[in-house]
CSV table of C-alpha atoms in Angstrom, one decimal:
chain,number,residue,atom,x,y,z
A,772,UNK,CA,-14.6,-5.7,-3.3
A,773,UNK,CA,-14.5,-9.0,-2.1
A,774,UNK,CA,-13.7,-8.7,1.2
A,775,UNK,CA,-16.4,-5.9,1.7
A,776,UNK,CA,-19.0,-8.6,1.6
A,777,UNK,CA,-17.2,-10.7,3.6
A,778,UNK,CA,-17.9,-8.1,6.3
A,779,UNK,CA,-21.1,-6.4,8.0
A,780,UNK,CA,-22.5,-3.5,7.9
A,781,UNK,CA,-20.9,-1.9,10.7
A,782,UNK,CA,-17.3,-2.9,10.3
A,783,UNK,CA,-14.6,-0.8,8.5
A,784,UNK,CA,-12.2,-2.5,5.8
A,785,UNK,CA,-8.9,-0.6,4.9
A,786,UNK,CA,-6.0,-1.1,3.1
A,787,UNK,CA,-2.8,-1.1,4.3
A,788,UNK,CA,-0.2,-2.3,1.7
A,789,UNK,CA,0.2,-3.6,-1.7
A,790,UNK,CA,-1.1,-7.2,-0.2
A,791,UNK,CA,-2.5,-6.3,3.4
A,792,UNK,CA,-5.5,-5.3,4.6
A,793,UNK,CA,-7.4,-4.0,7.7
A,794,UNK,CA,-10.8,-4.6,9.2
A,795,UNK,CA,-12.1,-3.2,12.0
A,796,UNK,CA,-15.0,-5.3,13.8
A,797,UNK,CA,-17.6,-3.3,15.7
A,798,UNK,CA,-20.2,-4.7,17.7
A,799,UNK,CA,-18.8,-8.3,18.7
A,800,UNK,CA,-20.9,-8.5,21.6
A,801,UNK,CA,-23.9,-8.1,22.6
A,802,UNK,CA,-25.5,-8.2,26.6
A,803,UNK,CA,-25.3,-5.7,29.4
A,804,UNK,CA,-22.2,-5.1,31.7
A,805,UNK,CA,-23.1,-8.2,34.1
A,806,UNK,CA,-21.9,-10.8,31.7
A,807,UNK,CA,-18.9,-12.4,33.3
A,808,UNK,CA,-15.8,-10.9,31.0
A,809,UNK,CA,-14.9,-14.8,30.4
A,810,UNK,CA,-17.8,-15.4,28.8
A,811,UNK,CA,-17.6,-11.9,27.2
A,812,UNK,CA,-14.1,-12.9,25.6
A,813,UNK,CA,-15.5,-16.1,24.2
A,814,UNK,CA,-18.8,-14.1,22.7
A,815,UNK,CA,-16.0,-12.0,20.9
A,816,UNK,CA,-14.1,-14.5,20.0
A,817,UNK,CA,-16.8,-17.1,18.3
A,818,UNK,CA,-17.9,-13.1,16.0
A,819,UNK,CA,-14.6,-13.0,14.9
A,820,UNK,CA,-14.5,-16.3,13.7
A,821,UNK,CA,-17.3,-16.0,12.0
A,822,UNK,CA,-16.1,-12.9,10.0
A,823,UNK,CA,-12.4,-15.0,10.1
A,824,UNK,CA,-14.5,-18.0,8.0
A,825,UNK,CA,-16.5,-15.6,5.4
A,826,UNK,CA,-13.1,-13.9,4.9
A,827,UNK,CA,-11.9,-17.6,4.1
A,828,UNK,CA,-14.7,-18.3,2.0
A,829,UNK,CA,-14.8,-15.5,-0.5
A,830,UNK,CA,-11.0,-15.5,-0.5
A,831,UNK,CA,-11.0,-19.6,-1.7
A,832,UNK,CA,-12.7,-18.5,-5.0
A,833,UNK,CA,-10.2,-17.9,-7.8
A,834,UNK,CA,-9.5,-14.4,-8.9
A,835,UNK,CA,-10.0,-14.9,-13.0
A,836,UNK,CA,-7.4,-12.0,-14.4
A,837,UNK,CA,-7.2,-11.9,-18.3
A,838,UNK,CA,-8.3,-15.4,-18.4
A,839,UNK,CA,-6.2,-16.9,-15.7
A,840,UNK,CA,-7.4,-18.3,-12.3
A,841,UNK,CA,-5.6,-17.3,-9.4
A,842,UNK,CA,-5.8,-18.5,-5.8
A,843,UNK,CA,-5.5,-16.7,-2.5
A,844,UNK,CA,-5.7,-17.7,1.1
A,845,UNK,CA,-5.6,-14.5,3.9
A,846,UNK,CA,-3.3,-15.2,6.8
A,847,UNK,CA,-5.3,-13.5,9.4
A,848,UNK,CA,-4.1,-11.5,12.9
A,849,UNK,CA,-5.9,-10.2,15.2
A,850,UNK,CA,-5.9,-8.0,18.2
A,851,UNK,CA,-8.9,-7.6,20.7
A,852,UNK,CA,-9.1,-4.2,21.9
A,853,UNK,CA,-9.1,-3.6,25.1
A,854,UNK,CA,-7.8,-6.7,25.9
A,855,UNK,CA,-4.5,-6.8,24.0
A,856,UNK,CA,-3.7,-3.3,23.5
A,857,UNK,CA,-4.6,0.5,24.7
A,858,UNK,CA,-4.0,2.1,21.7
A,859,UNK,CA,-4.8,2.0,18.3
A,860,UNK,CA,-1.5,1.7,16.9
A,861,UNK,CA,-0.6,-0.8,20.0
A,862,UNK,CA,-3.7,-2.6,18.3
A,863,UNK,CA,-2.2,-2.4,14.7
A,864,UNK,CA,1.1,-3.5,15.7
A,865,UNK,CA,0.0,-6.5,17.5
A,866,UNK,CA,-2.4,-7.9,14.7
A,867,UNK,CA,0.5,-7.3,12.5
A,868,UNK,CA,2.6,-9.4,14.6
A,869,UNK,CA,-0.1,-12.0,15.0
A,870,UNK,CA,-0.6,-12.0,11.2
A,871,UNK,CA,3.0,-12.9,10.4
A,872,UNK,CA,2.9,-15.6,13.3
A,873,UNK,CA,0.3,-16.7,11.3
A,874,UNK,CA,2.9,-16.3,7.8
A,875,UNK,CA,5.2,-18.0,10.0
A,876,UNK,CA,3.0,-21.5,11.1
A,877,UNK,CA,1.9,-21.7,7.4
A,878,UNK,CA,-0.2,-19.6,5.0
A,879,UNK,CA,-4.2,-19.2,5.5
A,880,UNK,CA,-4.4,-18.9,9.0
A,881,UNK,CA,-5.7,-16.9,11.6
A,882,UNK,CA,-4.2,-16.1,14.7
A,883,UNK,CA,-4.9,-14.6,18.1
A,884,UNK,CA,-2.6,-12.1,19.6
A,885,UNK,CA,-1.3,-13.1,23.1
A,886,UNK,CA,1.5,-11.8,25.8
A,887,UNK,CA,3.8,-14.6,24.2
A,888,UNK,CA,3.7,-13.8,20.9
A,889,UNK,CA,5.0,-10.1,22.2
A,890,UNK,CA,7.9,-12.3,23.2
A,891,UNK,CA,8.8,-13.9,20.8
A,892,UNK,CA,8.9,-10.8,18.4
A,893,UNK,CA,10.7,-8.9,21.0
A,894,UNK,CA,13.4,-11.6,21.9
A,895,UNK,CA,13.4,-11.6,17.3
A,896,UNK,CA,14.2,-7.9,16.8
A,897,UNK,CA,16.7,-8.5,19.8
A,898,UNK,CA,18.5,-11.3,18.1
A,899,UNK,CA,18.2,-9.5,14.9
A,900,UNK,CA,20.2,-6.7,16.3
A,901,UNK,CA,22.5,-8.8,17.6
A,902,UNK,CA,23.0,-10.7,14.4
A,903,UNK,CA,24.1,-7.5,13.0
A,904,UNK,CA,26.4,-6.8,15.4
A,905,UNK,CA,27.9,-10.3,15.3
A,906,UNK,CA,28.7,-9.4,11.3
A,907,UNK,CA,30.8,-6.4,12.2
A,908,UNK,CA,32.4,-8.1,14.8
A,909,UNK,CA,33.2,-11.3,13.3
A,910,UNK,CA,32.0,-13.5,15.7
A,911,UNK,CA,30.8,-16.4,13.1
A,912,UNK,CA,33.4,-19.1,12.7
A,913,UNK,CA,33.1,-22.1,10.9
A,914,UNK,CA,33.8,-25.6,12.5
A,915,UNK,CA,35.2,-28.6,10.1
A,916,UNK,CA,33.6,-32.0,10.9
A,917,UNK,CA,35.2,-35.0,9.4
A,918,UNK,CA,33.5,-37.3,7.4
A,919,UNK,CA,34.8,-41.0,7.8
A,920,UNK,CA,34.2,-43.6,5.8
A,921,UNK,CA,35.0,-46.9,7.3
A,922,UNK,CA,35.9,-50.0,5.8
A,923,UNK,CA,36.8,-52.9,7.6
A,924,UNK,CA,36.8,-51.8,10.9
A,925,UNK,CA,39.6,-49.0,9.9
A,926,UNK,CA,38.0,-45.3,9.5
A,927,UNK,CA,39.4,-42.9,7.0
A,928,UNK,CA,39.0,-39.1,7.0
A,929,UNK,CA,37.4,-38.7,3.7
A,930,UNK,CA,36.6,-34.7,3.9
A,931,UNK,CA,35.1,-32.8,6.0
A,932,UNK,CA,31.8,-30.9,6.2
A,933,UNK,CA,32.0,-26.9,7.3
A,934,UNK,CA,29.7,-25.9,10.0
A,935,UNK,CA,28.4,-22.3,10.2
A,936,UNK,CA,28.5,-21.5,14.3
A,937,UNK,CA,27.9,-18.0,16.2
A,938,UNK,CA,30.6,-17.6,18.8
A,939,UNK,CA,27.9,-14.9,20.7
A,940,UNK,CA,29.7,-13.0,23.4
A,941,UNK,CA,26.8,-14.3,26.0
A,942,UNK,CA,25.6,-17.5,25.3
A,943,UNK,CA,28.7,-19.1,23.8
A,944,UNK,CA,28.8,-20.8,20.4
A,945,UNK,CA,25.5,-21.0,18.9
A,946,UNK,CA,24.1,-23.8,16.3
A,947,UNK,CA,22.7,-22.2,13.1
A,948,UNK,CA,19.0,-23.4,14.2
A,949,UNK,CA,19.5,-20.6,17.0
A,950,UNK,CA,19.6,-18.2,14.5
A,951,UNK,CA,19.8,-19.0,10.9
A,952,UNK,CA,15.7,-18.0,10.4
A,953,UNK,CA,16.3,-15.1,11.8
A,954,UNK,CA,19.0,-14.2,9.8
A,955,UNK,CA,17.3,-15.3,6.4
């Protein structure tokens, strides 16, 4: 209910999951075909942020359930159609990817899809099948690094600390930051 007056009149709200929702902005822009499609893109863009913010808004008021206050904030995707997709479900899945950047570089955000955010989710789902692979196979070893205490100029090995490393068949042995959020 909350998020329908958040939007106009001509725009379509859905759900989509137990936490997600859709909206579907109509008539961003306004002018004839002459406008240059620069200024055209930024007409669009400033409308969505406008929607983006009263989303914000009615979203930063608690939710009172059974006497408790609750507080929300929307992490917010989106995909400009035609200019990021040609499809309606290419549309979908880059706003969803868009949205979880938006997850990703901390909660209450919005973000635009772009070509490198199609990267980066294709170079994830890439590693994330290669992580897989890696578990069957084995290739995590762990490396032992000594920890020395030294005490008057003479260093004893006092244990040692175990480091988690991807032997990958390509790119050699990989630190855990090359892949450890991927894997979580």
């Amino acid at each position: 209910e909350r998020l329908q007056t958040a939007i106009r009149e001509s725009d379509a709200l859905g759900r989509k999951g137990e936490d997600e929702f859709l909206i579907l902005l109509s008539e961003l822009i306004t002018g004839d075909d002459d406008t240059p499609t620069e200024q055209k893109t930024n007409m669009i863009r400033k409308n969505i942020a406008i929607v983006v913010n009263r989303i914000s808004e009615c979203l930063s008021r608690p939710f009172n359930i059974q006497g408790q206050k609750f507080y929300v904030r929307a992490s917010i995707g989106v995909s400009i159609c035609p200019n990021d997709a040609d499809s309606a479900q290419a549309m979908l899945e880059h706003a969803d990817s868009a949205m979880y950047h938006a997850k990703e570089t901390g909660r209450g955000r919005c973000v635009f899809y772009n070509n490198e955010l199609h990267k980066r989710q294709e170079r994830r789902l890439a590693m994330d099948s290669q992580l897989r692979l890696a578990m069957e196979k084995g290739e995590f070893v762990l490396q032992y690094q000594p920890i020395i205490e030294v005490i008057k100029g003479k260093g004893t090995i006092v244990g040692v600390e175990a480091l988690l490393r991807w032997n990958h068949r390509i790119d050699g042995l990989l630190e855990p930051a090359a892949f450890l959020g991927i894997a979580e």
